[in-house]
Short mmCIF file of C-alpha atoms and ligand atoms in Angstrom, two decimals:
data_model
loop_
_atom_site.label_atom_id
_atom_site.label_comp_id
_atom_site.label_asym_id
_atom_site.label_seq_id
_atom_site.Cartn_x
_atom_site.Cartn_y
_atom_site.Cartn_z
CA MET Q 12 -80.64 43.02 -14.91
CA ALA Q 13 -77.69 40.90 -13.74
CA ASN Q 14 -75.49 41.42 -10.75
CA VAL Q 15 -71.79 41.21 -11.48
CA ALA Q 16 -68.88 39.50 -9.70
CA VAL Q 17 -65.39 40.74 -10.44
CA ILE Q 18 -62.57 38.28 -9.79
CA GLY Q 19 -58.87 38.11 -10.61
CA ALA Q 20 -57.96 35.59 -13.31
CA GLN Q 21 -54.22 35.44 -12.51
CA TRP Q 22 -52.25 35.86 -9.26
CA GLY Q 23 -53.88 39.08 -8.10
CA ASP Q 24 -52.95 42.69 -8.90
CA GLU Q 25 -54.77 42.51 -12.23
CA GLY Q 26 -56.30 45.96 -11.79
CA LYS Q 27 -59.58 44.89 -10.19
CA GLY Q 28 -59.88 48.11 -8.17
CA LYS Q 29 -60.18 50.31 -11.22
CA ILE Q 30 -62.65 47.98 -12.95
CA VAL Q 31 -64.81 47.67 -9.82
CA ASP Q 32 -64.75 51.43 -9.39
CA TRP Q 33 -65.73 51.89 -13.05
CA LEU Q 34 -68.56 49.36 -12.78
CA SER Q 35 -69.71 50.71 -9.43
CA GLU Q 36 -71.08 53.76 -11.23
CA ARG Q 37 -73.78 51.40 -12.52
CA ALA Q 38 -74.23 49.46 -9.27
CA ASP Q 39 -76.05 50.33 -6.05
CA VAL Q 40 -74.06 48.10 -3.73
CA VAL Q 41 -70.44 46.87 -3.69
CA VAL Q 42 -69.69 43.74 -1.62
CA ARG Q 43 -66.34 42.23 -0.58
CA PHE Q 44 -66.71 38.49 0.06
CA GLN Q 45 -63.24 37.03 0.87
CA GLY Q 46 -59.70 37.93 1.85
CA GLY Q 47 -58.87 40.83 4.10
CA HIS Q 48 -56.44 43.71 4.16
CA ASN Q 49 -53.91 41.63 2.20
CA ALA Q 50 -55.64 43.04 -0.90
CA GLY Q 51 -54.38 46.23 -2.45
CA HIS Q 52 -56.66 48.11 -4.80
CA THR Q 53 -55.50 51.39 -6.31
CA LEU Q 54 -58.07 53.79 -7.70
CA VAL Q 55 -57.31 57.00 -9.56
CA VAL Q 56 -60.26 59.36 -9.57
CA ASP Q 57 -59.89 62.90 -10.97
CA ASN Q 58 -56.10 62.75 -10.46
CA THR Q 59 -56.46 61.65 -6.83
CA THR Q 60 -55.07 58.23 -5.94
CA TYR Q 61 -56.90 56.15 -3.34
CA LYS Q 62 -55.30 53.02 -1.93
CA LEU Q 63 -57.75 50.52 -0.51
CA SER Q 64 -57.01 47.27 1.28
CA LEU Q 65 -60.11 46.17 3.12
CA LEU Q 66 -62.92 48.51 2.19
CA PRO Q 67 -64.95 47.82 -0.97
CA SER Q 68 -63.85 49.96 -3.92
CA GLY Q 69 -67.30 51.57 -4.19
CA ILE Q 70 -66.53 53.47 -1.00
CA VAL Q 71 -65.02 56.42 -2.88
CA ARG Q 72 -68.31 57.00 -4.70
CA GLN Q 73 -71.13 58.94 -3.13
CA GLY Q 74 -74.49 57.25 -2.76
CA LYS Q 75 -73.27 53.64 -2.92
CA LEU Q 76 -73.67 51.10 -0.18
CA SER Q 77 -70.46 49.22 0.69
CA ILE Q 78 -70.66 45.82 2.35
CA ILE Q 79 -68.00 43.62 3.91
CA GLY Q 80 -69.39 40.09 3.84
CA ASN Q 81 -68.92 37.23 6.29
CA GLY Q 82 -66.27 35.62 4.07
CA VAL Q 83 -63.85 38.47 4.77
CA VAL Q 84 -61.45 38.39 7.73
CA VAL Q 85 -61.44 41.84 9.31
CA ASP Q 86 -58.58 43.41 11.22
CA PRO Q 87 -60.36 46.01 13.39
CA VAL Q 88 -57.33 48.30 13.61
CA ALA Q 89 -56.75 48.17 9.84
CA PHE Q 90 -60.48 48.73 9.25
CA LEU Q 91 -60.64 51.86 11.39
CA SER Q 92 -57.37 53.30 10.16
CA GLU Q 93 -58.39 52.83 6.52
CA ILE Q 94 -61.61 54.72 7.27
CA ASP Q 95 -59.60 57.52 8.92
CA ARG Q 96 -57.14 57.69 6.02
CA LEU Q 97 -59.90 57.92 3.41
CA ARG Q 98 -61.81 60.48 5.44
CA ALA Q 99 -58.64 62.59 5.51
CA GLN Q 100 -58.73 62.43 1.68
CA GLY Q 101 -62.28 63.81 1.75
CA VAL Q 102 -64.24 60.54 1.33
CA ALA Q 103 -67.45 60.51 3.39
CA ILE Q 104 -67.77 57.21 5.30
CA ALA Q 105 -70.43 56.48 7.90
CA PRO Q 106 -72.19 53.38 9.24
CA ASP Q 107 -75.20 54.05 7.01
CA THR Q 108 -73.07 53.58 3.85
CA LEU Q 109 -70.67 50.91 5.11
CA ARG Q 110 -71.97 47.66 6.63
CA VAL Q 111 -69.93 44.77 7.97
CA ALA Q 112 -71.28 41.24 8.49
CA GLU Q 113 -71.68 40.67 12.21
CA ASN Q 114 -70.54 37.07 11.71
CA CYS Q 115 -67.22 37.90 10.08
CA CYS Q 116 -64.08 36.67 11.82
CA LEU Q 117 -61.54 39.10 13.20
CA ILE Q 118 -57.81 39.27 12.56
CA LEU Q 119 -55.99 40.00 15.82
CA PRO Q 120 -52.38 41.09 16.33
CA LEU Q 121 -51.56 37.50 17.36
CA HIS Q 122 -52.49 36.36 13.84
CA ALA Q 123 -50.07 38.75 12.16
CA GLU Q 124 -47.37 37.78 14.67
CA LEU Q 125 -47.91 34.08 13.93
CA ASP Q 126 -47.95 34.70 10.16
CA GLN Q 127 -44.59 36.50 10.40
CA ALA Q 128 -43.04 34.01 12.83
CA ARG Q 129 -43.94 31.14 10.49
CA GLU Q 130 -42.53 32.90 7.47
CA ARG Q 131 -39.27 33.54 9.35
CA ALA Q 132 -39.13 29.88 10.37
CA ARG Q 133 -39.69 28.74 6.78
CA GLY Q 134 -36.62 30.67 5.57
CA ASP Q 135 -36.07 30.14 1.83
CA ALA Q 136 -39.21 28.02 1.64
CA LYS Q 137 -41.41 30.92 2.73
CA ILE Q 138 -44.72 31.50 0.98
CA GLY Q 139 -44.15 35.23 0.75
CA THR Q 140 -47.37 36.15 2.53
CA THR Q 141 -48.32 39.76 3.12
CA GLY Q 142 -47.65 39.15 6.84
CA ARG Q 143 -51.08 40.48 7.74
CA GLY Q 144 -52.30 37.40 9.59
CA ILE Q 145 -54.72 36.26 6.88
CA GLY Q 146 -53.79 32.55 6.98
CA PRO Q 147 -53.83 32.18 10.78
CA ALA Q 148 -57.16 34.03 10.98
CA TYR Q 149 -58.79 31.66 8.48
CA GLU Q 150 -57.27 28.69 10.33
CA ASP Q 151 -58.99 29.83 13.53
CA LYS Q 152 -62.24 30.30 11.63
CA THR Q 153 -62.14 26.74 10.26
CA ALA Q 154 -61.10 25.39 13.66
CA ARG Q 155 -64.18 27.10 15.20
CA ARG Q 156 -62.28 29.19 17.71
CA ALA Q 157 -62.24 32.58 15.92
CA ILE Q 158 -63.42 35.80 17.54
CA ARG Q 159 -66.20 37.29 15.44
CA LEU Q 160 -67.42 40.86 15.20
CA CYS Q 161 -70.66 40.01 17.03
CA ASP Q 162 -68.63 38.76 20.02
CA LEU Q 163 -67.64 42.35 20.81
CA ALA Q 164 -71.24 42.98 21.88
CA ASP Q 165 -71.12 40.06 24.33
CA PRO Q 166 -68.19 40.58 26.76
CA ASP Q 167 -68.83 37.33 28.71
CA ALA Q 168 -68.75 35.19 25.60
CA LEU Q 169 -65.74 37.14 24.35
CA ALA Q 170 -63.77 36.40 27.53
CA ARG Q 171 -64.54 32.66 27.25
CA LYS Q 172 -63.63 32.58 23.58
CA VAL Q 173 -60.35 34.42 24.13
CA ASP Q 174 -59.36 31.87 26.81
CA GLU Q 175 -59.99 29.06 24.35
CA LEU Q 176 -58.14 30.92 21.59
CA LEU Q 177 -55.10 31.49 23.78
CA LEU Q 178 -54.92 27.85 24.79
CA HIS Q 179 -54.11 27.17 21.17
CA HIS Q 180 -52.06 30.27 20.36
CA ASN Q 181 -49.89 30.26 23.46
CA ALA Q 182 -48.81 26.70 22.68
CA LEU Q 183 -47.78 27.87 19.21
CA ARG Q 184 -46.14 31.00 20.56
CA ARG Q 185 -44.03 28.92 22.92
CA GLY Q 186 -42.94 26.82 19.95
CA TYR Q 187 -41.91 29.88 17.97
CA GLY Q 188 -40.18 31.49 20.96
CA GLU Q 189 -42.74 34.31 21.18
CA PRO Q 190 -43.90 35.59 24.58
CA GLU Q 191 -47.19 34.14 25.80
CA LEU Q 192 -50.26 36.39 25.97
CA ALA Q 193 -52.60 36.99 28.90
CA ALA Q 194 -56.32 37.15 28.09
CA ASP Q 195 -56.56 40.82 28.97
CA GLN Q 196 -53.91 41.71 26.38
CA VAL Q 197 -56.37 40.48 23.75
CA VAL Q 198 -59.69 41.48 25.34
CA ALA Q 199 -58.87 45.04 26.48
CA PRO Q 200 -57.87 46.45 23.05
CA LEU Q 201 -60.94 44.83 21.48
CA MET Q 202 -63.31 46.30 24.07
CA GLU Q 203 -61.72 49.69 23.52
CA LEU Q 204 -62.38 49.50 19.76
CA ALA Q 205 -65.86 47.95 20.12
CA PRO Q 206 -67.83 51.25 20.33
CA ARG Q 207 -66.32 52.37 17.02
CA LEU Q 208 -66.78 49.00 15.32
CA LEU Q 209 -70.22 47.83 16.39
CA PRO Q 210 -72.20 50.59 14.63
CA TYR Q 211 -71.05 49.03 11.33
CA ALA Q 212 -72.14 45.48 12.28
CA GLU Q 213 -75.26 43.94 10.77
CA ALA Q 214 -76.79 40.72 9.47
CA VAL Q 215 -75.75 41.64 5.93
CA TRP Q 216 -77.38 38.56 4.42
CA GLN Q 217 -80.70 40.07 5.46
CA ARG Q 218 -79.81 43.45 4.00
CA LEU Q 219 -78.70 41.80 0.73
CA SER Q 220 -81.90 39.80 0.54
CA GLU Q 221 -83.90 43.02 0.92
CA LEU Q 222 -81.77 44.81 -1.69
CA ARG Q 223 -82.34 41.91 -4.09
CA ARG Q 224 -86.09 42.16 -3.53
CA GLN Q 225 -85.90 45.86 -4.38
CA GLY Q 226 -84.07 45.02 -7.63
CA ARG Q 227 -80.86 46.81 -6.61
CA ARG Q 228 -77.74 46.05 -8.61
CA ILE Q 229 -75.03 44.33 -6.66
CA LEU Q 230 -71.35 44.24 -7.55
CA PHE Q 231 -69.26 41.56 -5.83
CA GLU Q 232 -65.62 42.59 -5.52
CA GLY Q 233 -63.09 39.77 -5.40
CA ALA Q 234 -59.58 40.12 -4.05
CA GLN Q 235 -56.38 38.28 -5.07
CA GLY Q 236 -56.85 35.96 -8.07
CA ALA Q 237 -57.94 32.47 -9.15
CA MET Q 238 -54.36 31.16 -9.08
CA LEU Q 239 -54.12 32.19 -5.40
CA ASP Q 240 -57.34 30.31 -4.56
CA ILE Q 241 -56.89 27.90 -1.63
CA ASP Q 242 -58.33 25.01 -3.69
CA HIS Q 243 -57.61 25.90 -7.30
CA GLY Q 244 -54.41 27.91 -7.02
CA THR Q 245 -50.74 27.00 -6.95
CA TYR Q 246 -51.03 25.39 -3.49
CA PRO Q 247 -49.34 25.89 -1.04
CA TYR Q 248 -48.27 29.22 -2.60
CA VAL Q 249 -51.78 30.62 -2.32
CA THR Q 250 -53.85 32.76 -0.01
CA SER Q 251 -56.14 31.14 2.55
CA SER Q 252 -59.55 31.82 1.01
CA ASN Q 253 -61.50 30.81 -2.07
CA THR Q 254 -61.03 33.63 -4.53
CA VAL Q 255 -63.25 32.25 -7.29
CA ALA Q 256 -66.74 33.58 -7.99
CA GLY Q 257 -68.47 30.70 -6.21
CA GLN Q 258 -67.26 32.25 -2.98
CA ALA Q 259 -69.20 35.45 -3.67
CA ALA Q 260 -72.41 33.68 -2.65
CA ALA Q 261 -71.13 31.93 0.48
CA GLY Q 262 -68.99 34.87 1.55
CA ALA Q 263 -71.85 37.35 1.39
CA GLY Q 264 -74.84 35.21 2.37
CA ILE Q 265 -76.70 35.14 -0.93
CA GLY Q 266 -77.69 32.32 -3.31
CA PRO Q 267 -75.36 31.37 -6.18
CA SER Q 268 -77.91 32.36 -8.82
CA SER Q 269 -77.76 35.93 -7.50
CA VAL Q 270 -74.10 36.33 -8.39
CA GLY Q 271 -74.83 36.99 -12.07
CA PHE Q 272 -72.19 37.78 -14.67
CA VAL Q 273 -68.65 36.82 -13.67
CA LEU Q 274 -66.07 39.23 -14.99
CA GLY Q 275 -62.49 37.97 -14.82
CA ILE Q 276 -59.73 40.54 -14.75
CA THR Q 277 -56.44 39.77 -16.43
CA LYS Q 278 -53.40 41.80 -17.36
CA ALA Q 279 -52.13 41.67 -20.93
CA TYR Q 280 -49.03 39.99 -19.43
CA THR Q 281 -48.51 38.16 -16.09
CA THR Q 282 -47.25 39.18 -12.65
CA ARG Q 283 -46.98 37.53 -9.27
CA VAL Q 284 -45.82 38.64 -5.81
CA GLY Q 285 -44.46 36.22 -3.27
CA SER Q 286 -43.05 32.75 -3.91
CA GLY Q 287 -44.38 29.91 -6.02
CA PRO Q 288 -44.36 28.58 -9.56
CA PHE Q 289 -44.58 31.03 -12.45
CA PRO Q 290 -43.95 29.24 -15.78
CA THR Q 291 -43.70 32.36 -18.00
CA GLU Q 292 -41.58 34.43 -15.60
CA LEU Q 293 -38.89 36.54 -17.30
CA HIS Q 294 -35.61 37.09 -15.49
CA ASP Q 295 -34.22 39.36 -18.18
CA GLU Q 296 -34.43 42.93 -19.49
CA ILE Q 297 -37.88 42.26 -20.97
CA GLY Q 298 -39.23 41.28 -17.54
CA ARG Q 299 -37.60 44.26 -15.88
CA GLY Q 300 -39.05 46.52 -18.60
CA LEU Q 301 -42.58 45.22 -17.96
CA GLY Q 302 -42.08 45.84 -14.22
CA GLU Q 303 -40.87 49.40 -14.77
CA ARG Q 304 -43.46 50.44 -17.35
CA GLY Q 305 -46.23 48.69 -15.44
CA HIS Q 306 -45.15 50.11 -12.03
CA GLU Q 307 -45.24 46.58 -10.71
CA PHE Q 308 -44.80 47.13 -7.00
CA GLY Q 309 -47.28 45.75 -4.44
CA THR Q 310 -49.87 48.21 -3.11
CA VAL Q 311 -49.81 46.57 0.32
CA THR Q 312 -46.20 45.52 0.85
CA GLY Q 313 -44.31 47.59 -1.76
CA ARG Q 314 -42.58 44.40 -2.94
CA ALA Q 315 -41.43 44.26 -6.59
CA ARG Q 316 -43.71 41.94 -8.56
CA ARG Q 317 -42.28 39.17 -10.71
CA CYS Q 318 -43.19 39.71 -14.39
CA GLY Q 319 -43.62 37.47 -17.43
CA TRP Q 320 -45.47 36.83 -20.68
CA PHE Q 321 -49.22 36.26 -20.84
CA ASP Q 322 -50.01 32.67 -19.88
CA ALA Q 323 -53.11 31.57 -21.77
CA VAL Q 324 -53.04 28.12 -20.14
CA LEU Q 325 -53.39 29.61 -16.66
CA VAL Q 326 -56.04 32.14 -17.61
CA ARG Q 327 -58.08 29.48 -19.43
CA GLN Q 328 -57.90 27.33 -16.28
CA ALA Q 329 -58.99 30.32 -14.15
CA ILE Q 330 -61.91 30.89 -16.53
CA LYS Q 331 -63.09 27.32 -16.12
CA VAL Q 332 -62.71 27.00 -12.35
CA GLY Q 333 -63.93 30.54 -11.72
CA GLY Q 334 -66.95 30.35 -14.03
CA ILE Q 335 -65.78 33.51 -15.80
CA ASP Q 336 -68.21 34.76 -18.46
CA GLY Q 337 -66.10 37.58 -19.86
CA LEU Q 338 -62.74 39.25 -19.37
CA ALA Q 339 -61.52 42.71 -18.59
CA LEU Q 340 -58.06 43.06 -20.07
CA THR Q 341 -55.87 45.61 -18.31
CA LYS Q 342 -52.48 47.24 -18.92
CA LEU Q 343 -52.35 46.63 -22.66
CA ASP Q 344 -50.40 49.90 -22.89
CA VAL Q 345 -47.48 48.36 -20.96
CA LEU Q 346 -46.78 46.29 -24.11
CA ASP Q 347 -46.60 49.43 -26.32
CA GLY Q 348 -43.31 49.66 -28.23
CA MET Q 349 -42.33 46.00 -27.84
CA GLU Q 350 -41.28 44.55 -31.19
CA ARG Q 351 -42.28 40.93 -30.55
CA LEU Q 352 -44.66 39.47 -27.99
CA LYS Q 353 -44.94 35.93 -26.68
CA VAL Q 354 -47.99 34.12 -25.38
CA CYS Q 355 -47.83 30.78 -23.61
CA THR Q 356 -50.21 28.31 -25.29
CA ALA Q 357 -49.23 25.03 -23.57
CA TYR Q 358 -46.59 23.51 -21.27
CA ARG Q 359 -44.02 20.80 -21.80
CA HIS Q 360 -43.38 18.42 -18.95
CA HIS Q 361 -41.26 15.24 -19.14
CA GLY Q 362 -41.75 15.03 -22.90
CA HIS Q 363 -45.53 15.57 -22.75
CA THR Q 364 -47.56 18.57 -23.85
CA LEU Q 365 -49.96 19.81 -21.17
CA HIS Q 366 -52.91 22.13 -21.64
CA HIS Q 367 -53.42 22.76 -17.95
CA LEU Q 368 -51.23 23.42 -14.91
CA PRO Q 369 -50.88 20.13 -13.00
CA ALA Q 370 -51.65 20.14 -9.27
CA GLY Q 371 -48.40 18.72 -7.88
CA VAL Q 372 -45.87 21.16 -6.52
CA THR Q 373 -42.91 19.49 -8.31
CA ALA Q 374 -44.78 19.26 -11.61
CA GLN Q 375 -45.86 22.93 -11.34
CA ALA Q 376 -42.26 23.98 -10.80
CA GLY Q 377 -41.06 21.73 -13.65
CA VAL Q 378 -43.30 22.78 -16.57
CA THR Q 379 -41.77 24.85 -19.35
CA PRO Q 380 -43.89 27.13 -21.50
CA VAL Q 381 -44.60 26.60 -25.19
CA TYR Q 382 -44.77 30.03 -26.79
CA GLU Q 383 -46.50 31.50 -29.78
CA GLU Q 384 -44.85 34.70 -31.06
CA MET Q 385 -46.79 37.69 -32.22
CA GLU Q 386 -45.94 41.04 -33.69
CA GLY Q 387 -45.97 43.97 -31.30
CA TRP Q 388 -46.98 47.57 -32.07
CA SER Q 389 -45.05 50.82 -31.91
CA GLU Q 390 -48.03 53.15 -31.44
CA SER Q 391 -49.36 54.13 -28.00
CA THR Q 392 -52.54 52.48 -26.80
CA ARG Q 393 -52.50 54.47 -23.57
CA GLY Q 394 -55.73 56.28 -22.94
CA ALA Q 395 -57.55 54.74 -25.96
CA ARG Q 396 -61.30 54.92 -25.44
CA SER Q 397 -62.56 52.96 -28.43
CA PHE Q 398 -61.56 49.67 -30.02
CA ALA Q 399 -61.11 51.53 -33.33
CA ASP Q 400 -58.35 53.67 -31.75
CA LEU Q 401 -56.15 50.62 -31.19
CA PRO Q 402 -53.36 49.70 -33.63
CA ALA Q 403 -54.15 46.65 -35.81
CA ALA Q 404 -51.48 44.53 -34.08
CA ALA Q 405 -53.00 45.30 -30.65
CA VAL Q 406 -56.45 44.29 -31.89
CA LYS Q 407 -54.93 41.07 -33.25
CA TYR Q 408 -53.27 40.41 -29.88
CA VAL Q 409 -56.55 40.86 -27.97
CA LYS Q 410 -58.46 38.65 -30.44
CA ARG Q 411 -55.83 35.91 -30.16
CA LEU Q 412 -55.97 35.98 -26.37
CA GLU Q 413 -59.76 35.64 -26.51
CA GLU Q 414 -59.40 32.60 -28.76
CA LEU Q 415 -56.74 30.96 -26.61
CA VAL Q 416 -58.49 31.44 -23.27
CA GLU Q 417 -61.92 30.63 -24.73
CA ALA Q 418 -63.71 33.69 -23.35
CA PRO Q 419 -64.65 37.05 -24.83
CA ALA Q 420 -63.20 40.37 -23.70
CA ALA Q 421 -65.91 42.56 -22.20
CA LEU Q 422 -63.72 45.51 -21.22
CA LEU Q 423 -60.29 46.90 -22.01
CA SER Q 424 -58.51 49.22 -19.63
CA THR Q 425 -55.91 51.48 -21.26
CA SER Q 426 -54.66 53.53 -18.27
CA PRO Q 427 -55.27 53.75 -14.52
CA ASP Q 428 -57.75 56.59 -15.14
CA ARG Q 429 -61.33 55.41 -14.83
CA GLN Q 430 -62.31 57.15 -18.10
CA ASP Q 431 -59.74 55.22 -20.13
CA THR Q 432 -61.88 52.12 -20.52
CA ILE Q 433 -63.24 50.49 -23.66
CA LEU Q 434 -66.56 48.73 -23.18
CA MET Q 435 -67.16 45.85 -25.57
CA ARG Q 436 -69.95 44.10 -23.72
CA ASP Q 437 -71.86 45.48 -20.72
CA PRO Q 438 -71.62 42.91 -17.90
CA PHE Q 439 -74.72 44.35 -16.20
CA ALA Q 440 -76.79 43.90 -19.36
CA ASP Q 441 -76.35 40.11 -19.44
P1 IMP M 700 -51.51 36.03 2.34
O1 IMP M 700 -52.80 36.25 1.64
O2 IMP M 700 -50.98 37.26 3.02
O3 IMP M 700 -51.53 34.83 3.23
O4 IMP M 700 -50.40 35.69 1.22
C1 IMP M 700 -50.41 34.47 0.48
C2 IMP M 700 -49.99 34.71 -0.97
O5 IMP M 700 -50.97 35.51 -1.62
C3 IMP M 700 -48.66 35.47 -1.13
O6 IMP M 700 -48.02 35.00 -2.30
C4 IMP M 700 -49.10 36.90 -1.35
O7 IMP M 700 -48.13 37.65 -2.07
C5 IMP M 700 -50.35 36.68 -2.18
N1 IMP M 700 -51.33 37.77 -2.07
C6 IMP M 700 -52.16 38.04 -1.05
N2 IMP M 700 -52.92 39.11 -1.34
C7 IMP M 700 -52.57 39.52 -2.55
C8 IMP M 700 -53.05 40.55 -3.42
O8 IMP M 700 -53.97 41.31 -3.11
N3 IMP M 700 -52.44 40.65 -4.63
C9 IMP M 700 -51.47 39.79 -5.03
N4 IMP M 700 -51.01 38.80 -4.26
C10 IMP M 700 -51.56 38.66 -3.04
#
């Protein structure tokens, strides 16, 4: 029986939370392997809405083990407050059902401050980050000066590491006109939180290895999307981690062959938050209509998402770089009632036809989409639970997308409710 990795095939917000929650019924363990609390996953369970940022989506289900892998950057304050918020909604969370890799790097307030100071300094050229300190935290990780969860159990090492960290950060803070920090301003809050954090810490690679030996089913939950990947996305308008399925192994401490079936999530149209190229973006009534019907506002920041037609070129690229085996198509119902639909099948750039998004920032901004038009449908697809319930034009649309992106649909989601899901191919059975 395969494990499954769920990753976004666009620019995030594809509806991964619902799909992970739906699949987690069949899994024993749900693992986050990259990103941090920049992610926003909305789950609707029995009419209750849960908003998750950092915790794995399996957390709302009883009897599942949730794991935050070493590839995640963890903000201790955000971690504890998300636990408190979910507990207030009646979700049982304890260290025996939630484990955090002891070697994961921490996001500190100085990271969020730097993230925001940089964005302010960039002005119109800003990336449009979530302002949560994700980028600066990953920079410190790569530069080998990050504070890790395990350091909270070793106050002497922590003090030394904070001194080294501040040598770097205070220089930057001076440059941005921010007040410098004394070591105790960083150490004291961490030591205060340590007794609440350390019970969750563990060598999760060991736990995962044991779970594998026992034949437990593991679900790897990606955040953001392939086009926000630090290597494969629309750089520099990307997040600071690898979001593709290959990261599931490194970011959890498990071999690549254990990742199993890779399920890519894509909306039936396209959205993006923050700045950066977006070839099929619509600046008209049609785009605004998609945003309104699709409730396209960020879970984390509340920002309005940019909306546009489905871009088959981008999704096909995400499928190739992400090793996606099958797709979950979400929000088909948002297209209900639209007379004509467009799908981008290629780009034009300086008189040439391109079948991929080029890497250069100027070229990415300069491509224009080549569209294929399709008939829409007037019937509602909302809440459909079988492929046979879909109008013929909707079936044709799904089939055409499969052809264009060169991957089969495994699931269709027809409303935020977990029951409104059409299974075409069981990812766990592969
Ligand atoms: P950061 O991850 O906060 O550094 O933001 C970098 C880019 O990724 C910005 O364009 C954000 O809007 C985008 N981003 C980060 N997390 C998410 C997400 O969960 N969904 C959609 N976009 C995201």
